[in-house]
Coordinates of N, CA and C in Angstrom, one line a residue:
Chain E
X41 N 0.8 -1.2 0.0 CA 0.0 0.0 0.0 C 0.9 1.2 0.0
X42 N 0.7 2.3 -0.8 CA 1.3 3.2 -1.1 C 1.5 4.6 0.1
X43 N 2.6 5.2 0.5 CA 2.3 5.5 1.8 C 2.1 7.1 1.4
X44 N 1.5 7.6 2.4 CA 1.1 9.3 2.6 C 2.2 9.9 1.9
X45 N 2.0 11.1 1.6 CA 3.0 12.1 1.5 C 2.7 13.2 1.8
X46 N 3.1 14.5 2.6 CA 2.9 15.6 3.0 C 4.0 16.9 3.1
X47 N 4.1 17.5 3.0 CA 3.0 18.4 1.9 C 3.3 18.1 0.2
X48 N 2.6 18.4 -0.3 CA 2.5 18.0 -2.3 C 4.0 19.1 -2.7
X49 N 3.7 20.2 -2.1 CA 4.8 20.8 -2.6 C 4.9 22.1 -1.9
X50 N 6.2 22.6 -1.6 CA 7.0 23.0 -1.0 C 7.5 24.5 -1.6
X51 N 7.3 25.9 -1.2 CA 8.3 26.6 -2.1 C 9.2 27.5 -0.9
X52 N 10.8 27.5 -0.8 CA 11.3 28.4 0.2 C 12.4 29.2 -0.4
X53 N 13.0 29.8 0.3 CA 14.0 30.9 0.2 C 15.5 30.0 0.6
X54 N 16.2 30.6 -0.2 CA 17.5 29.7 1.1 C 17.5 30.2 1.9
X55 N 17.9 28.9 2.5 CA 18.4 29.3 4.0 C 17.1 29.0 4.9
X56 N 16.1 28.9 4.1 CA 14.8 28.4 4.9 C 14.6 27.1 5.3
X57 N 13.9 26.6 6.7 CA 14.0 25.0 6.7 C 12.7 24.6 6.1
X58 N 12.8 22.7 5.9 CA 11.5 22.4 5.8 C 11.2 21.2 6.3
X59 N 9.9 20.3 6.3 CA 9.8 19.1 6.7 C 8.7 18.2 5.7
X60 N 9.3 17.5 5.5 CA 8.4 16.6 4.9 C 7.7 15.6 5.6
X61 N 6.5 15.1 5.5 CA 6.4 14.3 6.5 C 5.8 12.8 5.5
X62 N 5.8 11.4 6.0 CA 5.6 10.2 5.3 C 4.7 9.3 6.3
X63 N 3.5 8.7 6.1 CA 3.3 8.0 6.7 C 2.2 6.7 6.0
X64 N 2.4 5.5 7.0 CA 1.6 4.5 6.7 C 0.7 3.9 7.1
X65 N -0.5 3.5 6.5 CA -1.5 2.8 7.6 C -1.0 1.0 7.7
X66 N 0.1 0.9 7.6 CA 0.6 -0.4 7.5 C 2.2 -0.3 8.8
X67 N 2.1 -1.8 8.9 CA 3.1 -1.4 9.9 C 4.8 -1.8 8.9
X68 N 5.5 -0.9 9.4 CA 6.9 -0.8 8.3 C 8.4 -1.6 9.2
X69 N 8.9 -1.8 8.0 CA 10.0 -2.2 8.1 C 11.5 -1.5 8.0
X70 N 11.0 -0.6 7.3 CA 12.5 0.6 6.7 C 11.6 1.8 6.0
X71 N 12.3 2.7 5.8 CA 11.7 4.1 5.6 C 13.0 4.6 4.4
X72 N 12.8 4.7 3.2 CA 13.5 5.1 2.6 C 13.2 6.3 1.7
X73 N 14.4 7.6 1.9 CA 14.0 8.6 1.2 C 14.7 9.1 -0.1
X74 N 14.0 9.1 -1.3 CA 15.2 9.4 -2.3 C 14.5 11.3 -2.7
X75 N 15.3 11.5 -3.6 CA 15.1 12.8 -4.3 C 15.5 13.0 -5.7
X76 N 14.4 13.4 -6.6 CA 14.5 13.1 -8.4 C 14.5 14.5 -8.4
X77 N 15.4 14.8 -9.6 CA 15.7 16.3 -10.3 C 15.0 16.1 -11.5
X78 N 14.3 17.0 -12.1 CA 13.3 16.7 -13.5 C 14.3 16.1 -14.8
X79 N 14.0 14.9 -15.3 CA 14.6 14.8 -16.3 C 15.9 13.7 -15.5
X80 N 15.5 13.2 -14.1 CA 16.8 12.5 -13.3 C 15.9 11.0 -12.5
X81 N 17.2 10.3 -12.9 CA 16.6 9.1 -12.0 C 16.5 9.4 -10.6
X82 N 15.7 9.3 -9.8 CA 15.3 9.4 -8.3 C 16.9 8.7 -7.7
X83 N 17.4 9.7 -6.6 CA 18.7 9.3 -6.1 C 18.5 9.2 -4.7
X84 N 19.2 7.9 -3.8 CA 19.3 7.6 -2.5 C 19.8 8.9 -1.6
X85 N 18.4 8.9 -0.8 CA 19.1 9.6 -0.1 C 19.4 9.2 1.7
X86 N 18.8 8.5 2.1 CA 19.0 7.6 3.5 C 17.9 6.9 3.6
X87 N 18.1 5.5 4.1 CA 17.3 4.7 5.0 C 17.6 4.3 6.3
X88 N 15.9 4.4 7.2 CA 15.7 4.2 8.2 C 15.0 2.6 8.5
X89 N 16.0 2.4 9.6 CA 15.7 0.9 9.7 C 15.1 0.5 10.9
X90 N 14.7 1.1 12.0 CA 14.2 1.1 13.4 C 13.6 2.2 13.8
X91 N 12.8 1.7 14.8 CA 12.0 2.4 15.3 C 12.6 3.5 16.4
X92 N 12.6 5.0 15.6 CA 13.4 5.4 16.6 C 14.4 6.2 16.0
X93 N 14.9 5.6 14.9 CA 16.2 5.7 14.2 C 16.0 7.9 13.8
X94 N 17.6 8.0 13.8 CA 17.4 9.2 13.0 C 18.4 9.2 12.3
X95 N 18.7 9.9 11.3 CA 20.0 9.9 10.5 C 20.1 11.1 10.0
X96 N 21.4 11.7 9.6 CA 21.6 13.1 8.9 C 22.5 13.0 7.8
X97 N 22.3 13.7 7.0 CA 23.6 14.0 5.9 C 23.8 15.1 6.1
X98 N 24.5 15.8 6.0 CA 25.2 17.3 6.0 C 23.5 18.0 6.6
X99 N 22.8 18.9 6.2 CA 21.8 19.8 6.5 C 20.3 18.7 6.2
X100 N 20.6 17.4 5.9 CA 19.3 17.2 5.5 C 19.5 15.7 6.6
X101 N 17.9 15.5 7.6 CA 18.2 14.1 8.2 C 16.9 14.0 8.4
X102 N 16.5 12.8 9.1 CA 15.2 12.0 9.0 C 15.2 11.1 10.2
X103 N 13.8 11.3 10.9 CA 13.8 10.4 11.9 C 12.3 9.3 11.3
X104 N 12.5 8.4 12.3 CA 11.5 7.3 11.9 C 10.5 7.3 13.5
X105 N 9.7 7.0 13.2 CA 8.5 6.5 14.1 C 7.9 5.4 13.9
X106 N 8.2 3.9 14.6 CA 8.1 2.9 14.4 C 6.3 2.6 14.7
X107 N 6.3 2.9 16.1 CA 4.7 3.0 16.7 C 3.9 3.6 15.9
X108 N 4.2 5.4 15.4 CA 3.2 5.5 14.8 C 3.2 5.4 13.1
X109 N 4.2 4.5 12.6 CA 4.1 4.0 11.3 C 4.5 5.6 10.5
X110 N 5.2 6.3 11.1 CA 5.6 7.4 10.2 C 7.6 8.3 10.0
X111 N 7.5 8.4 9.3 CA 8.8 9.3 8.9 C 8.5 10.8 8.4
X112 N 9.8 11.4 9.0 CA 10.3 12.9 8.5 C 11.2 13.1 8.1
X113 N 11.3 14.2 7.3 CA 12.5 14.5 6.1 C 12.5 16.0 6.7
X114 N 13.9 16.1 6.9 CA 14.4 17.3 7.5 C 15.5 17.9 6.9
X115 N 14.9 19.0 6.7 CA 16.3 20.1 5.6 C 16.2 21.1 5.9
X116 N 17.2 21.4 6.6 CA 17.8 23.2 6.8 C 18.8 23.4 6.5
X117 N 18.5 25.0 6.7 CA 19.0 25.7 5.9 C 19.1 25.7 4.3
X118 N 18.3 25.3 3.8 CA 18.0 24.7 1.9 C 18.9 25.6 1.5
X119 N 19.6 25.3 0.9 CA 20.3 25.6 -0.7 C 19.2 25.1 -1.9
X120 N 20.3 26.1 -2.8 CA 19.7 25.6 -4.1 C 19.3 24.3 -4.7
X121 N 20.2 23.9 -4.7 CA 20.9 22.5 -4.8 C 19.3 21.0 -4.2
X122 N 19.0 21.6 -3.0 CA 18.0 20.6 -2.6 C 16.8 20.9 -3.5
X123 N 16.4 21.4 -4.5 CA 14.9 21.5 -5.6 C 15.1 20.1 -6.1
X124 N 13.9 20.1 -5.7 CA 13.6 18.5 -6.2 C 12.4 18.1 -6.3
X125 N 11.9 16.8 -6.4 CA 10.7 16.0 -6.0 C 11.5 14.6 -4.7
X126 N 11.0 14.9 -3.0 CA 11.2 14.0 -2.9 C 10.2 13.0 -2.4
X127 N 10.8 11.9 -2.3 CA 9.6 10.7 -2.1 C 10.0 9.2 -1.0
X128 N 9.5 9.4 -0.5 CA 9.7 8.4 0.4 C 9.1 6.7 0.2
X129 N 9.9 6.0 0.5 CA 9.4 4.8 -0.5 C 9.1 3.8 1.6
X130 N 8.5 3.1 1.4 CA 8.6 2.1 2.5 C 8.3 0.8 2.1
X131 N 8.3 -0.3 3.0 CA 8.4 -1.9 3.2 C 7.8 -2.1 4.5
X132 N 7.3 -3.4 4.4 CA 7.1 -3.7 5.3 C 7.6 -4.8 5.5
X133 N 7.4 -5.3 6.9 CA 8.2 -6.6 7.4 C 8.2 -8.0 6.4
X134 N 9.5 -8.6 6.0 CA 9.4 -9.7 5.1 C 9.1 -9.0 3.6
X135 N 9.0 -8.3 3.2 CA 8.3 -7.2 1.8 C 10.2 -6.7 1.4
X136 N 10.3 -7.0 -0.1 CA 11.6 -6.3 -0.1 C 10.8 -5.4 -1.6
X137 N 9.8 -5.4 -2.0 CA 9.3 -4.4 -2.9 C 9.0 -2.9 -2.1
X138 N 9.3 -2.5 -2.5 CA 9.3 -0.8 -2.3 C 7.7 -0.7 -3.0
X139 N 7.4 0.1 -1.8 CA 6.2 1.5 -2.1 C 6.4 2.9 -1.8
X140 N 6.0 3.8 -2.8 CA 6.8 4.8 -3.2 C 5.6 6.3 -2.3
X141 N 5.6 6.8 -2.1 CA 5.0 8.1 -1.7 C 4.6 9.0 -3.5
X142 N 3.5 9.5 -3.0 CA 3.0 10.6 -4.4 C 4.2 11.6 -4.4
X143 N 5.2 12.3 -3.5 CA 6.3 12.7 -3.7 C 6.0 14.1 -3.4
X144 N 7.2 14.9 -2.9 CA 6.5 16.4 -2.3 C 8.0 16.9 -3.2
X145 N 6.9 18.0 -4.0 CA 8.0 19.1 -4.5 C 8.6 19.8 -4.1
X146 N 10.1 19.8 -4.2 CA 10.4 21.2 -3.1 C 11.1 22.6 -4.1
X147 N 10.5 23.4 -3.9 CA 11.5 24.5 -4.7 C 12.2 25.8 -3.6
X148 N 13.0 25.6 -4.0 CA 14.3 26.5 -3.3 C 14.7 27.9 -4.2
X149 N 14.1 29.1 -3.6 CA 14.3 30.2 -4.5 C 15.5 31.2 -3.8
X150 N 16.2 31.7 -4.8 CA 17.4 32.5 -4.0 C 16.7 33.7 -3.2
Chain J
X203 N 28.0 1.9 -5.5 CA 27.0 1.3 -6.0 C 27.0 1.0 -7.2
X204 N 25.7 0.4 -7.8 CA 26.1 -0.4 -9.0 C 25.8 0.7 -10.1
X205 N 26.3 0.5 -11.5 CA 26.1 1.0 -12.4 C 25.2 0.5 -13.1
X206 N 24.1 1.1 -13.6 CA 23.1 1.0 -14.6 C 22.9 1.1 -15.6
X207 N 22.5 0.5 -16.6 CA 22.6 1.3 -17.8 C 20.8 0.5 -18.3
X208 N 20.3 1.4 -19.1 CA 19.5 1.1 -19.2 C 19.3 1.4 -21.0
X209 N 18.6 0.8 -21.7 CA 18.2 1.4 -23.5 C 16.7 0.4 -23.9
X210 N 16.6 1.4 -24.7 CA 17.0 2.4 -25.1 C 16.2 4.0 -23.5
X211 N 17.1 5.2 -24.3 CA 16.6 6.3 -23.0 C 15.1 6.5 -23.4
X212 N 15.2 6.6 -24.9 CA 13.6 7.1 -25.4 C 13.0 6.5 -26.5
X213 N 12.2 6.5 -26.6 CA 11.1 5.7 -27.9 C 10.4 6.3 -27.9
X214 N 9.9 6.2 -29.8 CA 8.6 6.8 -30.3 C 7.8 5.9 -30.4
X215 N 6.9 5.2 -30.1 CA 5.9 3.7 -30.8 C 4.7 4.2 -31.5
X216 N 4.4 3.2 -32.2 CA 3.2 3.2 -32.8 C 2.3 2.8 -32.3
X217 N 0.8 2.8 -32.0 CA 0.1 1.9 -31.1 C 0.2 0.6 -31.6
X218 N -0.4 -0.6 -30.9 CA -0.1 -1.9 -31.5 C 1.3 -2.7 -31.6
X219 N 2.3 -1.6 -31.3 CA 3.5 -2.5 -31.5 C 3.9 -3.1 -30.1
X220 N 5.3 -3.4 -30.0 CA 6.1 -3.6 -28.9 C 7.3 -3.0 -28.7
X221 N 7.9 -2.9 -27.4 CA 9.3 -2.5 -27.4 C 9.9 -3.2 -25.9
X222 N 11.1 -3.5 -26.1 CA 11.7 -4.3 -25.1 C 12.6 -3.2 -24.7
X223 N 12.5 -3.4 -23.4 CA 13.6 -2.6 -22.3 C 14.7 -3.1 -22.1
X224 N 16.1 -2.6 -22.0 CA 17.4 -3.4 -21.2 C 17.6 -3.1 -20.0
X225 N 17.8 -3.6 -19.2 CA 18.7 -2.8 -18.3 C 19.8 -4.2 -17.6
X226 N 21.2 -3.3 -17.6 CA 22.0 -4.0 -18.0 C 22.7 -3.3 -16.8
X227 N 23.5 -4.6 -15.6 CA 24.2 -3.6 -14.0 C 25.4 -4.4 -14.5
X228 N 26.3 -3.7 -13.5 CA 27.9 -3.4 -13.9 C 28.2 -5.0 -12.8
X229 N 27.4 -5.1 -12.2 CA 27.6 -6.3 -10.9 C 26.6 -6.8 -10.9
X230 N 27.0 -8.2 -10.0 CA 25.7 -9.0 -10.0 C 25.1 -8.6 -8.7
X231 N 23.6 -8.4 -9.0 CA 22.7 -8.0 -7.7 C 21.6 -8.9 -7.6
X232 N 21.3 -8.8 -6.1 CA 20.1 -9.8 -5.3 C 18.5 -9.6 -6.5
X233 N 18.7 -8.4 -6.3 CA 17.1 -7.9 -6.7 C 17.4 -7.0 -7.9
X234 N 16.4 -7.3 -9.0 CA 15.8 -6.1 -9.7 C 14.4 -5.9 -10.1
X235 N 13.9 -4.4 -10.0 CA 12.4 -4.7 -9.8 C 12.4 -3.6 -11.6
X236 N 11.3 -3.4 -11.4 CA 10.6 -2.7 -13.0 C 9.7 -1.8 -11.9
X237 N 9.6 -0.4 -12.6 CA 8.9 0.6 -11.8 C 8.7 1.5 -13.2
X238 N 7.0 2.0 -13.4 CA 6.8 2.8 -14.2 C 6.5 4.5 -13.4
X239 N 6.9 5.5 -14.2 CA 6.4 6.9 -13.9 C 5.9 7.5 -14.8
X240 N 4.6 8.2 -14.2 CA 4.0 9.0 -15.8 C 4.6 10.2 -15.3
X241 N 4.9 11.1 -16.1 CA 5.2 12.4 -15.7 C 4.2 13.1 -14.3
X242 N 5.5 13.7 -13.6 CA 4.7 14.2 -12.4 C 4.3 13.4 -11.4
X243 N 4.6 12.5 -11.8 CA 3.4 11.0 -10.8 C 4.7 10.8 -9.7
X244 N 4.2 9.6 -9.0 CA 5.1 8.7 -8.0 C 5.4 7.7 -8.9
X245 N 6.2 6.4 -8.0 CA 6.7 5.5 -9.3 C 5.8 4.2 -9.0
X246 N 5.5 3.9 -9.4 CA 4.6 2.6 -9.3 C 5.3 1.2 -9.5
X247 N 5.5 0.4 -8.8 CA 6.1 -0.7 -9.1 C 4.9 -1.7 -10.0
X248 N 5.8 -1.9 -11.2 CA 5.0 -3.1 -12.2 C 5.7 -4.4 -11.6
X249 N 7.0 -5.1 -11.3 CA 7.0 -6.3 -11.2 C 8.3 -6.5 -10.5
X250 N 8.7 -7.6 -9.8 CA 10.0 -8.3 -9.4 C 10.6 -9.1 -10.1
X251 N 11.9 -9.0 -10.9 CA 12.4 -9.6 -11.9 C 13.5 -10.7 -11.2
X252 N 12.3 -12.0 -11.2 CA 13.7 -12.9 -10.5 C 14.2 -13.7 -11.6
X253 N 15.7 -14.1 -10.9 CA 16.2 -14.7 -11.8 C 16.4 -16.2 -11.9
X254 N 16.4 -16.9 -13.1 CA 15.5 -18.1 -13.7 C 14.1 -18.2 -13.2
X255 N 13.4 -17.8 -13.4 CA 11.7 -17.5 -12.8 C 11.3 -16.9 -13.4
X256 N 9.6 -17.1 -13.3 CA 8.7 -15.8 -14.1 C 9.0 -14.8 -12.9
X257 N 8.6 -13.4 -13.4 CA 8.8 -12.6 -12.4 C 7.1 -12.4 -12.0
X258 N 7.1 -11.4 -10.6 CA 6.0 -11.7 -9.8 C 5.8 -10.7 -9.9
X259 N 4.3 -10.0 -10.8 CA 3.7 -8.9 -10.7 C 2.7 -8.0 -9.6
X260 N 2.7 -7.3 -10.0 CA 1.9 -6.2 -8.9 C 0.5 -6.3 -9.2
X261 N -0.5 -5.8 -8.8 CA -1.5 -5.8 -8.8 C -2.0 -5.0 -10.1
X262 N -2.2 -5.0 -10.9 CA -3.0 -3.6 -12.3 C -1.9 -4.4 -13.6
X263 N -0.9 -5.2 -13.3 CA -0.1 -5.5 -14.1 C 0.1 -7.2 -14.2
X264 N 0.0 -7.3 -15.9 CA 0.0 -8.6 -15.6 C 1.0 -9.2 -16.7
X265 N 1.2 -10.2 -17.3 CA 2.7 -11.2 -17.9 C 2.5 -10.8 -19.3
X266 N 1.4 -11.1 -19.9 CA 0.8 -10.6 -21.3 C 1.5 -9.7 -21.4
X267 N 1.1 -8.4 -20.7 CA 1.1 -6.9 -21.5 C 2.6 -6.5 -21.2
X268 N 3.2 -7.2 -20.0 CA 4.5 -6.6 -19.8 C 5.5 -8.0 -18.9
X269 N 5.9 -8.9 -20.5 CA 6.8 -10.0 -20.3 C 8.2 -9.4 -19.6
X270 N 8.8 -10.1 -18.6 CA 10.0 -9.6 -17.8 C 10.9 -10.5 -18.1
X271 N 12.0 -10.6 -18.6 CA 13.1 -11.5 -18.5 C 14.0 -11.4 -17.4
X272 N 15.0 -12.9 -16.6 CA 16.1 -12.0 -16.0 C 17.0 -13.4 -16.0
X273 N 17.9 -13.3 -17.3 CA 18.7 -14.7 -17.4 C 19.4 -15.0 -16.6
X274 N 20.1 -13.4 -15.7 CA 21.6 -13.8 -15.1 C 21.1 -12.8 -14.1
X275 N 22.2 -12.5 -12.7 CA 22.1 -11.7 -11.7 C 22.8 -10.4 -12.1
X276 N 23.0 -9.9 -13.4 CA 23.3 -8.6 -14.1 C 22.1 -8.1 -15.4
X277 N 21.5 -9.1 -15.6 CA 20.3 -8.3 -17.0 C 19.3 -8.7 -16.4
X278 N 18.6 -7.8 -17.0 CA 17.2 -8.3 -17.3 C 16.4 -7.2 -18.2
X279 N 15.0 -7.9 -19.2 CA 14.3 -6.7 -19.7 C 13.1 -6.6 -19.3
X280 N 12.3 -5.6 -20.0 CA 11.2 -5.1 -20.1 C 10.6 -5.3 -20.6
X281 N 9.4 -5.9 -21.5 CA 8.6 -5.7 -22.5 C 7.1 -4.8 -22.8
X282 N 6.8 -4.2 -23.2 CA 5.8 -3.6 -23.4 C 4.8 -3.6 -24.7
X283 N 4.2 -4.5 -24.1 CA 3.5 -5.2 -25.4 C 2.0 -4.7 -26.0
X284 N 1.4 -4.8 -27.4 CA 0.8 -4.3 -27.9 C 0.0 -3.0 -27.0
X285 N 1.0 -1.6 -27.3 CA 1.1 -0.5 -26.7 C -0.1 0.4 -27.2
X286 N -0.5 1.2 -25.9 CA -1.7 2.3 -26.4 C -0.7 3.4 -26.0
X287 N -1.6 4.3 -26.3 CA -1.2 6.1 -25.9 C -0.9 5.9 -24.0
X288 N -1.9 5.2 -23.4 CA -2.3 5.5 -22.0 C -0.4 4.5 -21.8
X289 N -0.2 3.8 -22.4 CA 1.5 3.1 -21.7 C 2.5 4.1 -22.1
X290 N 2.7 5.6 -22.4 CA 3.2 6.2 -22.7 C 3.5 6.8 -20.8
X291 N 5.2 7.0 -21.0 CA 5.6 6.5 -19.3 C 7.1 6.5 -19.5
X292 N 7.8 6.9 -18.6 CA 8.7 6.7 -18.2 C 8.7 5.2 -17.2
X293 N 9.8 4.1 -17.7 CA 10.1 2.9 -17.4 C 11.6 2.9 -16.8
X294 N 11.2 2.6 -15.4 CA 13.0 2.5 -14.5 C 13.2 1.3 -14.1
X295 N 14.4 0.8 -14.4 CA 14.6 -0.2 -13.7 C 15.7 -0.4 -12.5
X296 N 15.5 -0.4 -11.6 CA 16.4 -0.5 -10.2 C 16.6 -1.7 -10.3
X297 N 17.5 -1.4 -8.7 CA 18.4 -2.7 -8.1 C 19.0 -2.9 -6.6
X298 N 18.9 -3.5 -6.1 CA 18.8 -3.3 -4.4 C 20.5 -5.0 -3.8
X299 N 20.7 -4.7 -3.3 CA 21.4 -6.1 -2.5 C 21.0 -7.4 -2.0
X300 N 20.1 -6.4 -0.7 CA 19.4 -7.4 0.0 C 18.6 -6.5 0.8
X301 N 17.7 -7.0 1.5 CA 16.4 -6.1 1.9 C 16.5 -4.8 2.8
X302 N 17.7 -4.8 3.2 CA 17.8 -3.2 3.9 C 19.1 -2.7 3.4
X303 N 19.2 -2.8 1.7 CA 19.9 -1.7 0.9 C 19.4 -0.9 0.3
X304 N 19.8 0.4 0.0 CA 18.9 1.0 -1.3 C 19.0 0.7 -2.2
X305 N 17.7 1.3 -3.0 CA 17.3 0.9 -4.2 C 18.4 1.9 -5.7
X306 N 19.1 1.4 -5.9 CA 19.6 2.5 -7.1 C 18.8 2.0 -8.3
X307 N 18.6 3.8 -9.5 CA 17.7 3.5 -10.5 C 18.5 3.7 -11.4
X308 N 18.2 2.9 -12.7 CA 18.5 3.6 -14.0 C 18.0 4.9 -14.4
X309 N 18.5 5.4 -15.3 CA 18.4 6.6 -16.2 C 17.0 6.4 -16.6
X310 N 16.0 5.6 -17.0 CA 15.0 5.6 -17.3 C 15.0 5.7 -18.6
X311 N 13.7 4.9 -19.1 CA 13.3 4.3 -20.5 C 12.6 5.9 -20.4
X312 N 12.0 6.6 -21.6 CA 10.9 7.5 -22.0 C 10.3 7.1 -23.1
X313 N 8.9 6.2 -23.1 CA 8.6 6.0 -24.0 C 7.0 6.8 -24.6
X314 N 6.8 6.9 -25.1 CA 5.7 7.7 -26.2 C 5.0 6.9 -27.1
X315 N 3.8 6.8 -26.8 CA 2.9 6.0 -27.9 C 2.1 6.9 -28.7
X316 N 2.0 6.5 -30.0 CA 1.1 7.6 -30.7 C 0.3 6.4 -31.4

């Protein structure tokens, strides 16, 4: 089952933060978040594997919520660079097919 | 990660025909799945391409319209068989390890039916 996505789309300033949020009416296994540039294959950007979990890359990280079947996508301070569509894919337990989120646009204006 | 290559990037069809997908990894991997995108959309998974096996489709997709090959643990194709306007789509094909790796995609098929 294909999981929530929130918000559809996104427009900020740099330097502005934002959050994406992902969730499931199913219970999950991993929380994965990628990000597609128009005209680009959708690229890894971290997975969460526990309930609980948080991870960061430079300005952008994500925590998981095992209980309430949900994830967030966290980016501050946006640069340019982060414009995208991103989308959160999930699994559930024993499931190694990916279900993808409708995907939240983000635009980043100077 | 692995390298992908995927062909053709784009196609023009005719309704009624067919066209086969490659996608071709630089290593041998556990998994590769098939995932369609229409513009703007999310990606929809059409099927699991296992290897020596039929592959195991999704729900709205079935063997007829979209045969999957996958001889070895580095290829496998796509087929898209007797095509309308509505299978006009962007066609990716990924590739994962094992169940808590990411998924890396190809460059994507862009195909157009007229």
């Amino acid at each position: 089952q294909q999981p929530v996505q929130s918000p559809q789309a996104v427009i900020l300033r740099e330097g502005e933060d934002a959050v994406i949020n992902c969730s499931s009416s199913k219970a999950l296994y991993s929380v994965h978040w990628y990000r597609q540039k128009h005209g680009e294959a959708p690229v890894f950007l971290m997975i969460l594997l526990k309930g609980g979990e948080q991870k960061g890359h430079e300005k952008i990280s994500a925590s998981f919520n095992e209980k309430k079947q949900q994830s967030s996508l966290y980016l501050t301070a946006s640069q340019l660079s982060y414009s995208g569509t991103y989308f959160c894919g999930t699994e559930g337990p024993g499931n190694n097919d990916m279900r993808f989120g409708a995907g939240t646009r983000l635009t980043v204006k100077p | 990660s692995a390298v992908i290559s995927q062909k053709p990037s784009r196609d023009i069809c005719q309704r009624g025909t067919s066209l086969t997908i490659q996608c071709q990894v630089d290593s041998q991997v556990t998994m590769m799945f098939w995932y369609r995108q229409q513009p703007g959309q999310s990606l929809t998974l059409i099927a699991t391409a296992n290897q020596g096996s039929e592959a195991t489709y999704e729900s709205g997709f079935v063997i007829d319209k979209f045969p999957i090959s996958r001889p070895n643990l580095t290829f496998s194709t796509l087929t898209v068989s007797n095509m309308s306007p509505e299978d006009s789509s962007i066609y990716l094909c990924s590739v994962r390890d094992r169940g808590d790796s990411p998924l890396h995609f190809g460059n994507g098929t862009r195909l157009t039916v007229t």
